[in-house]
Coordinates of N, CA and C in Angstrom, one line a residue:
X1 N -69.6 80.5 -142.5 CA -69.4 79.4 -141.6 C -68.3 78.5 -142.1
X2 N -68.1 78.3 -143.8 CA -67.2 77.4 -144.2 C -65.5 78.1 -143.7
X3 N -65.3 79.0 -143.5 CA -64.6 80.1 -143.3 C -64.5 79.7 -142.0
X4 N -65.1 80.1 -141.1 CA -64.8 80.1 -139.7 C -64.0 78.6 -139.2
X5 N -64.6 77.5 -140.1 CA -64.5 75.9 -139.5 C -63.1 76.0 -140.2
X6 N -62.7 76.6 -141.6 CA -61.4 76.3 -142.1 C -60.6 77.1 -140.9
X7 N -60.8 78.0 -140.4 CA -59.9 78.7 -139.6 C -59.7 78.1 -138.6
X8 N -60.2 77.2 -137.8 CA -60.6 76.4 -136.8 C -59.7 75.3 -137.1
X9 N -59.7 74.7 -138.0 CA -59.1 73.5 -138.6 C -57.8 74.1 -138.4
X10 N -57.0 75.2 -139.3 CA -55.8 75.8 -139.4 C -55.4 75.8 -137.8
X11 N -55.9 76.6 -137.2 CA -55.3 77.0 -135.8 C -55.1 75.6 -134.8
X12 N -55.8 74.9 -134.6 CA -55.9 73.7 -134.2 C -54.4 72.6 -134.9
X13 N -54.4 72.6 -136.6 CA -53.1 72.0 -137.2 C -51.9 72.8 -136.5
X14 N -52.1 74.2 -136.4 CA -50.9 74.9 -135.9 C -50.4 74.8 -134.7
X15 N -51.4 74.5 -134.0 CA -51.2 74.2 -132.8 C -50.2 72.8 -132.4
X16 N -50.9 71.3 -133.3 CA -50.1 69.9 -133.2 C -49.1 70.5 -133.7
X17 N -48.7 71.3 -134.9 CA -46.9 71.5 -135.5 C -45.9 71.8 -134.4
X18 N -46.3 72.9 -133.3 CA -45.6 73.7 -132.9 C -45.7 73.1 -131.3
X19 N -46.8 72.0 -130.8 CA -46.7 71.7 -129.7 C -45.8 70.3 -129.8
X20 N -44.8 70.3 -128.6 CA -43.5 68.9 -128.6 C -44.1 68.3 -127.3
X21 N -43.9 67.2 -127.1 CA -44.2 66.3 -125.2 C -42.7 66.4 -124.8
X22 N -42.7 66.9 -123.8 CA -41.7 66.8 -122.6 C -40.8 66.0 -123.2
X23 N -39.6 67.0 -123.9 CA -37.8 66.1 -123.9 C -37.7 65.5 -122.7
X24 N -36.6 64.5 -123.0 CA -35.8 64.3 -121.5 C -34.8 65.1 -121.4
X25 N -34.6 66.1 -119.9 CA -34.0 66.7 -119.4 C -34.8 68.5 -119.9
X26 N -35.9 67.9 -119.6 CA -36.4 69.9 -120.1 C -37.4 69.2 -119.2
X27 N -38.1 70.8 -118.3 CA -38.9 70.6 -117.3 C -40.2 71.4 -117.4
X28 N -41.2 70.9 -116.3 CA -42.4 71.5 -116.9 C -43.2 71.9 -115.2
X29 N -43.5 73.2 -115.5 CA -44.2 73.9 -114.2 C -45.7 73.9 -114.0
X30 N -46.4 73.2 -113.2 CA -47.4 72.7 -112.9 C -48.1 73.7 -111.5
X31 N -49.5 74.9 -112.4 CA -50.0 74.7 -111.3 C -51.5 74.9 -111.3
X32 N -52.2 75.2 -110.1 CA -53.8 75.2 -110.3 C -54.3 74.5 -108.6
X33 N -55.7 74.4 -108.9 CA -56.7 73.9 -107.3 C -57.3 72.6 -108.0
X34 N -57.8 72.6 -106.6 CA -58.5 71.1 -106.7 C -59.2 70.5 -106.4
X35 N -60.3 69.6 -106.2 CA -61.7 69.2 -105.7 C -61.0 67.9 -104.4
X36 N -61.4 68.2 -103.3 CA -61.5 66.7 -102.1 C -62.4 67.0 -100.8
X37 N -62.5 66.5 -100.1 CA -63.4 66.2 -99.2 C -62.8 66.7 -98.1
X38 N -61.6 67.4 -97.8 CA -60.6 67.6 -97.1 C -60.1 69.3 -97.4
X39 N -60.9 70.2 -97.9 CA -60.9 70.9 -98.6 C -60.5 71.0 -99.6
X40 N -60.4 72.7 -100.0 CA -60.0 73.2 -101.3 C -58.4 72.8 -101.5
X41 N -58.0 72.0 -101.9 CA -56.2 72.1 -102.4 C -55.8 73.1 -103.3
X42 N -54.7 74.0 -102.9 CA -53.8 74.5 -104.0 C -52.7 73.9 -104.5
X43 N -52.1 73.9 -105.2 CA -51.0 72.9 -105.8 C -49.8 73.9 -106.7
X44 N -48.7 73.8 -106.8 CA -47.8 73.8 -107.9 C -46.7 72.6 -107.8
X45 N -46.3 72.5 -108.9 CA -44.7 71.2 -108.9 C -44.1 71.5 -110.4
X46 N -43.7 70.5 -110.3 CA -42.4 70.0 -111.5 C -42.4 69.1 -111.6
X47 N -42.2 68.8 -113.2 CA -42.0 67.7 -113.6 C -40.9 67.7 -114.6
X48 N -39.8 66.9 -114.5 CA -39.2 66.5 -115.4 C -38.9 64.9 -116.1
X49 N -38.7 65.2 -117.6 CA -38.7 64.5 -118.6 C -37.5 63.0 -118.4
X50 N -37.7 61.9 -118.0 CA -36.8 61.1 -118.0 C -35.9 60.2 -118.6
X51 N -36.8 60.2 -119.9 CA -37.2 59.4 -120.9 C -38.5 59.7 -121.7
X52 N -38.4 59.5 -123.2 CA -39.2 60.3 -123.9 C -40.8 59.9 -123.4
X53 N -41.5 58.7 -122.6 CA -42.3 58.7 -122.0 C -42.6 58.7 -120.4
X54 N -41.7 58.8 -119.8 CA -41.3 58.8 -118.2 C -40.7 60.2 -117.9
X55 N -41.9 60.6 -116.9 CA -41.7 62.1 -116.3 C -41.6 62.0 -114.5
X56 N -40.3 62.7 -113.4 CA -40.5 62.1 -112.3 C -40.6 63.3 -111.9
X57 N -41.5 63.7 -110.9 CA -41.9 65.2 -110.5 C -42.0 65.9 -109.1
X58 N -42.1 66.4 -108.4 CA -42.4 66.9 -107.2 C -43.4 68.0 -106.8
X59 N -44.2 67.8 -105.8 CA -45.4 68.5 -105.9 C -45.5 69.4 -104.0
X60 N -46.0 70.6 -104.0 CA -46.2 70.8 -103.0 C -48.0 71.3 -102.8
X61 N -48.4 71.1 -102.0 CA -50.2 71.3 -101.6 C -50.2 72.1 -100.6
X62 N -51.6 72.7 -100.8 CA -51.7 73.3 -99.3 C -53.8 73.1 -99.6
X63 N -54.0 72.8 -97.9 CA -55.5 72.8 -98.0 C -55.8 73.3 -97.2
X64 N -56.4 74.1 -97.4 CA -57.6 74.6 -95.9 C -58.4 73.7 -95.4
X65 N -59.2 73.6 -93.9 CA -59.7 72.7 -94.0 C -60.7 73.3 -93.0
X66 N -61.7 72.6 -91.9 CA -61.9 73.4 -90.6 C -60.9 72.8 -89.6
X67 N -61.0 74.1 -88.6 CA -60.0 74.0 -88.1 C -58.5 73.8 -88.0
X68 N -58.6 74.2 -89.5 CA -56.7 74.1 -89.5 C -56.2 73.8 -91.2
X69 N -55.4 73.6 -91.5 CA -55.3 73.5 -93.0 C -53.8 72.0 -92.9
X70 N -53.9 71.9 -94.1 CA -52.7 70.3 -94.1 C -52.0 71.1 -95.9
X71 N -50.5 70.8 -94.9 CA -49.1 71.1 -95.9 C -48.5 69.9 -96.5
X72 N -48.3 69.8 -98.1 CA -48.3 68.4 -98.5 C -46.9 68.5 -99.2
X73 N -46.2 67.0 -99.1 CA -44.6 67.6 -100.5 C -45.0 65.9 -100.7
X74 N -44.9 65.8 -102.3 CA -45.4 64.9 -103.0 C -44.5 64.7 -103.7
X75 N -44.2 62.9 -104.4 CA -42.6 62.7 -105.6 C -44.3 62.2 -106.6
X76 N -43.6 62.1 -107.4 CA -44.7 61.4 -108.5 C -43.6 60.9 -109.8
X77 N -44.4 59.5 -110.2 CA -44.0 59.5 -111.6 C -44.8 59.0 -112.6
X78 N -44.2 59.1 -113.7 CA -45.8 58.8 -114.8 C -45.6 58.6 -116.0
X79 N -46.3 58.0 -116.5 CA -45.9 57.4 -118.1 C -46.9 58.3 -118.8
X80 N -46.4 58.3 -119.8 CA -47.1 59.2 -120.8 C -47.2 58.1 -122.5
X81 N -48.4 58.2 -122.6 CA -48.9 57.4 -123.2 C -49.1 58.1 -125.0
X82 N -48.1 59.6 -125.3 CA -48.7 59.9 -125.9 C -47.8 59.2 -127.1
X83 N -46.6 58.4 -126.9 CA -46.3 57.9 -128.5 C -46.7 56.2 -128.6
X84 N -47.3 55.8 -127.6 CA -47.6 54.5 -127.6 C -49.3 54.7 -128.3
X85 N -49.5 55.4 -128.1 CA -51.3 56.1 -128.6 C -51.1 56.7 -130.2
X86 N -49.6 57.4 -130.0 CA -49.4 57.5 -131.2 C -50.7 59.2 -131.5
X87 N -50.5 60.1 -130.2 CA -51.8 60.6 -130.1 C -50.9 62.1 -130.7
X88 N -51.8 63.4 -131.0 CA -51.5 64.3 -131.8 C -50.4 64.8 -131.1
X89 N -49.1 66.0 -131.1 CA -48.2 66.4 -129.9 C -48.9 67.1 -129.1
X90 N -50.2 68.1 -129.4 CA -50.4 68.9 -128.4 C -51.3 68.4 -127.2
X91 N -51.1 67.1 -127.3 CA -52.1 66.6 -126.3 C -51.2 65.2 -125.4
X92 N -51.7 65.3 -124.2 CA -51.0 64.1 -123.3 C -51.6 63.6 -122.3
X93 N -51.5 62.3 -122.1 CA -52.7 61.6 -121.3 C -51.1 60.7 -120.8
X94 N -51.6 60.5 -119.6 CA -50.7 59.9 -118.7 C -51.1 59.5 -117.4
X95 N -50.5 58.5 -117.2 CA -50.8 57.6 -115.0 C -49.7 57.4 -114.4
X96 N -49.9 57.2 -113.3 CA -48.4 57.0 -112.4 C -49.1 56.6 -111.5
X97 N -47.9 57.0 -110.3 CA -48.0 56.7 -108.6 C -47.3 58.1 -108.0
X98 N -48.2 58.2 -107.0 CA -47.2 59.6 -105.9 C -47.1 58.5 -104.5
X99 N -46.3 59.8 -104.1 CA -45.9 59.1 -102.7 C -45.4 60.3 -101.7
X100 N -46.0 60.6 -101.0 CA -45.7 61.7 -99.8 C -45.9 62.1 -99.0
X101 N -45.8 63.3 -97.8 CA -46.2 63.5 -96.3 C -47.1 64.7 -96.3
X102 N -48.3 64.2 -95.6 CA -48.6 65.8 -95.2 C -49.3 66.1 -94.0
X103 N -48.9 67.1 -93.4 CA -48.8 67.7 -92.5 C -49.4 68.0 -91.6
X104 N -50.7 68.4 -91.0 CA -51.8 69.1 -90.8 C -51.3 70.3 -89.4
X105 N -52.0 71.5 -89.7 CA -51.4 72.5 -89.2 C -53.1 72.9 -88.6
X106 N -52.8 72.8 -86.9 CA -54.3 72.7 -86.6 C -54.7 74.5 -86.0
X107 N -55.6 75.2 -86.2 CA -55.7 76.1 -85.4 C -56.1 75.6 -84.1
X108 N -55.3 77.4 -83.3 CA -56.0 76.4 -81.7 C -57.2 75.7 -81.1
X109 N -56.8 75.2 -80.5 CA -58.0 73.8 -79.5 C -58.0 72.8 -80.6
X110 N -57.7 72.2 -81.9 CA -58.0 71.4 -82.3 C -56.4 70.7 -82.9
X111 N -55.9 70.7 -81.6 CA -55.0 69.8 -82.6 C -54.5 68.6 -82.6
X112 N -55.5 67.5 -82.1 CA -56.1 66.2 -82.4 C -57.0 66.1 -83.3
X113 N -57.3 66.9 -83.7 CA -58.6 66.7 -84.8 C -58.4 66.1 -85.7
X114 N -57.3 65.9 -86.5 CA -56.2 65.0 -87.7 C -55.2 64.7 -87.6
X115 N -54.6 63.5 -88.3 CA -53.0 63.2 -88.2 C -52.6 63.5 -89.4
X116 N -51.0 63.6 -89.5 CA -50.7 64.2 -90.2 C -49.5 62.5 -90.6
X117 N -49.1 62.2 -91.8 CA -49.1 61.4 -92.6 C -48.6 60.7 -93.7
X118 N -48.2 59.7 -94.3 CA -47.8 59.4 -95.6 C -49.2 59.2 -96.4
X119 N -48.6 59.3 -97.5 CA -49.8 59.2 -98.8 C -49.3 58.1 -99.5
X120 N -50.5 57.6 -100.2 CA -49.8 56.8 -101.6 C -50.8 56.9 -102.5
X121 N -50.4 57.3 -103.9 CA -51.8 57.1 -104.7 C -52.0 56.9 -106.3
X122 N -52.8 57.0 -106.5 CA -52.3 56.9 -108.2 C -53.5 58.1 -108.9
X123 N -52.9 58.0 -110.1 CA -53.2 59.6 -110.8 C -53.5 59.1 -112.2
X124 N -54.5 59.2 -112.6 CA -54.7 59.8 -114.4 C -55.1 61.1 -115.2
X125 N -54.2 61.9 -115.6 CA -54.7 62.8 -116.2 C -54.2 63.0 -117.2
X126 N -54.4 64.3 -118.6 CA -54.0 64.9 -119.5 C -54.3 66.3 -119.7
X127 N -53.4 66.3 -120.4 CA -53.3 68.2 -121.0 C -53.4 68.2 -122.4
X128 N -53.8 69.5 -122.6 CA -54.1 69.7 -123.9 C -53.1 71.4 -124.2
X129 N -52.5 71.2 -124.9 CA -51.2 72.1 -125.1 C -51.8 73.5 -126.0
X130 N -52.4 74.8 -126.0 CA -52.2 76.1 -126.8 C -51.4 76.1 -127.5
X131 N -50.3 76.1 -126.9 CA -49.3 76.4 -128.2 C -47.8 75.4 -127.8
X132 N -46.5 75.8 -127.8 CA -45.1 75.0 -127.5 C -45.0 74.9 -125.9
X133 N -45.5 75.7 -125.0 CA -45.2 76.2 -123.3 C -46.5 76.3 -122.6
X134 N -47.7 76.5 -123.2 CA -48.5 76.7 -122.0 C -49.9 75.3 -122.3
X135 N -50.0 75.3 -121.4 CA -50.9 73.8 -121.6 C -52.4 73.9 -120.1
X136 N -53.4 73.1 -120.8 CA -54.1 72.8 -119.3 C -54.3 71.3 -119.2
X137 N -54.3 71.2 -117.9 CA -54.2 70.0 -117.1 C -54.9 69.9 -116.0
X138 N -55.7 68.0 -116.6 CA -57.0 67.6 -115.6 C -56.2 66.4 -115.3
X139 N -56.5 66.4 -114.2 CA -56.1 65.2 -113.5 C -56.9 64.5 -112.2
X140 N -57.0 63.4 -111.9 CA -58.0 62.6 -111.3 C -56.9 61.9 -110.2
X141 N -57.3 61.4 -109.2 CA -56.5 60.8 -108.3 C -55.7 61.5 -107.7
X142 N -54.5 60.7 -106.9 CA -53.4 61.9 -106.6 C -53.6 61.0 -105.1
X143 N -54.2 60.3 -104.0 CA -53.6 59.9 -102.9 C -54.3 61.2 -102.0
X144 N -53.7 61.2 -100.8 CA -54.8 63.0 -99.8 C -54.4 64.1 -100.5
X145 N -54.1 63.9 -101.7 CA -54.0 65.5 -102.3 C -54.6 65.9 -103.0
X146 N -55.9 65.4 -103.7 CA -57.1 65.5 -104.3 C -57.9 64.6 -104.8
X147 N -59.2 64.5 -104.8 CA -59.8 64.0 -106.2 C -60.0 64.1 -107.4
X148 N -59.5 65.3 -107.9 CA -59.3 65.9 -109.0 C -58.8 67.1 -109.1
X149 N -58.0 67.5 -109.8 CA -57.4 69.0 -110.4 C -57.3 69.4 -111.7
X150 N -57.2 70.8 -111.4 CA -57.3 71.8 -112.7 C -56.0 72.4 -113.0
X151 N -55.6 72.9 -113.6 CA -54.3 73.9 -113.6 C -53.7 74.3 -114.9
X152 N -52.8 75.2 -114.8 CA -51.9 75.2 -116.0 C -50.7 74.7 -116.0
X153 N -49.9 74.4 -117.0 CA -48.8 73.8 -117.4 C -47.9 74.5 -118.1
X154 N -46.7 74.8 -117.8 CA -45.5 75.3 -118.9 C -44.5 74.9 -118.6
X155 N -44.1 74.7 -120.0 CA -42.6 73.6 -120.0 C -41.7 75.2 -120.2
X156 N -40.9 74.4 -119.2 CA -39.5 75.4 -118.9 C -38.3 75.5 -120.2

């Protein structure tokens, strides 16, 4: 057991050495689904590094829905709270604002059923980094693009 927990401890330290938060000017690939009331969301984007805490990104969605599904293009930006927290590298907690259009693509007879739209919203989530590139990411908020998401992360 004392074995196992040292090993645990090690891989975990290995992990903070070798995980960095988003330089400015290195970019990071975002993707994964989502929970809303509007259906299932799929998601990928980008985010690049602005400043060692300011990341501005772009996001595309797609949701099924009944009757028809809605096409999303999303900007976002977000502060990353991980040197003001002073928090381990392989981990990052962050909020912002998005802002964007989406679409709604009706199957036939329904296409009054929804409008199609600006967004505005705000987001809190964090990731927790494997190793230097691949990371998972929860996020809450987001405006009509979800109530929450799941995904993976890899910085380019």
């Amino acid at each position: 057991m004392k074995k196992a927990l040292l090993l645990l401890v090690l891989l975990i330290g290995a992990a903070s050495v070798f995980a960095l938060p988003l330089n400015v000017g290195q970019s990071q690939f975002n993707i994964g689904a989502g929970l809303s009331t509007w259906g299932v969301p799929i998601y990928m984007g980008v985010d690049y590094g602005v400043t060692p805490d300011i990341t501005l990104g772009g996001e595309a969605t797609l949701r099924f829905h009944n009757h028809g599904s809605w096409v999303g293009i999303y900007g976002n930006g977000n502060y990353h709270f991980v040197n003001l927290l002073n928090m381990p590298s392989n981990t990052d907690f962050y909020a912002g604002l998005c802002l964007g259009f989406d679409v709604w693509l009706p199957d036939d007879g329904h296409e009054n059923a929804h409008n199609s739209g600006l967004g505005l919203g705000v987001q809190v989530g964090g990731r927790y980094y494997f190793n230097d590139r691949l990371g998972l990411n929860l996020e809450f908020g987001g405006g009509f693009v979800s109530g929450g998401k799941i995904g993976i992360s890899c910085k380019l």
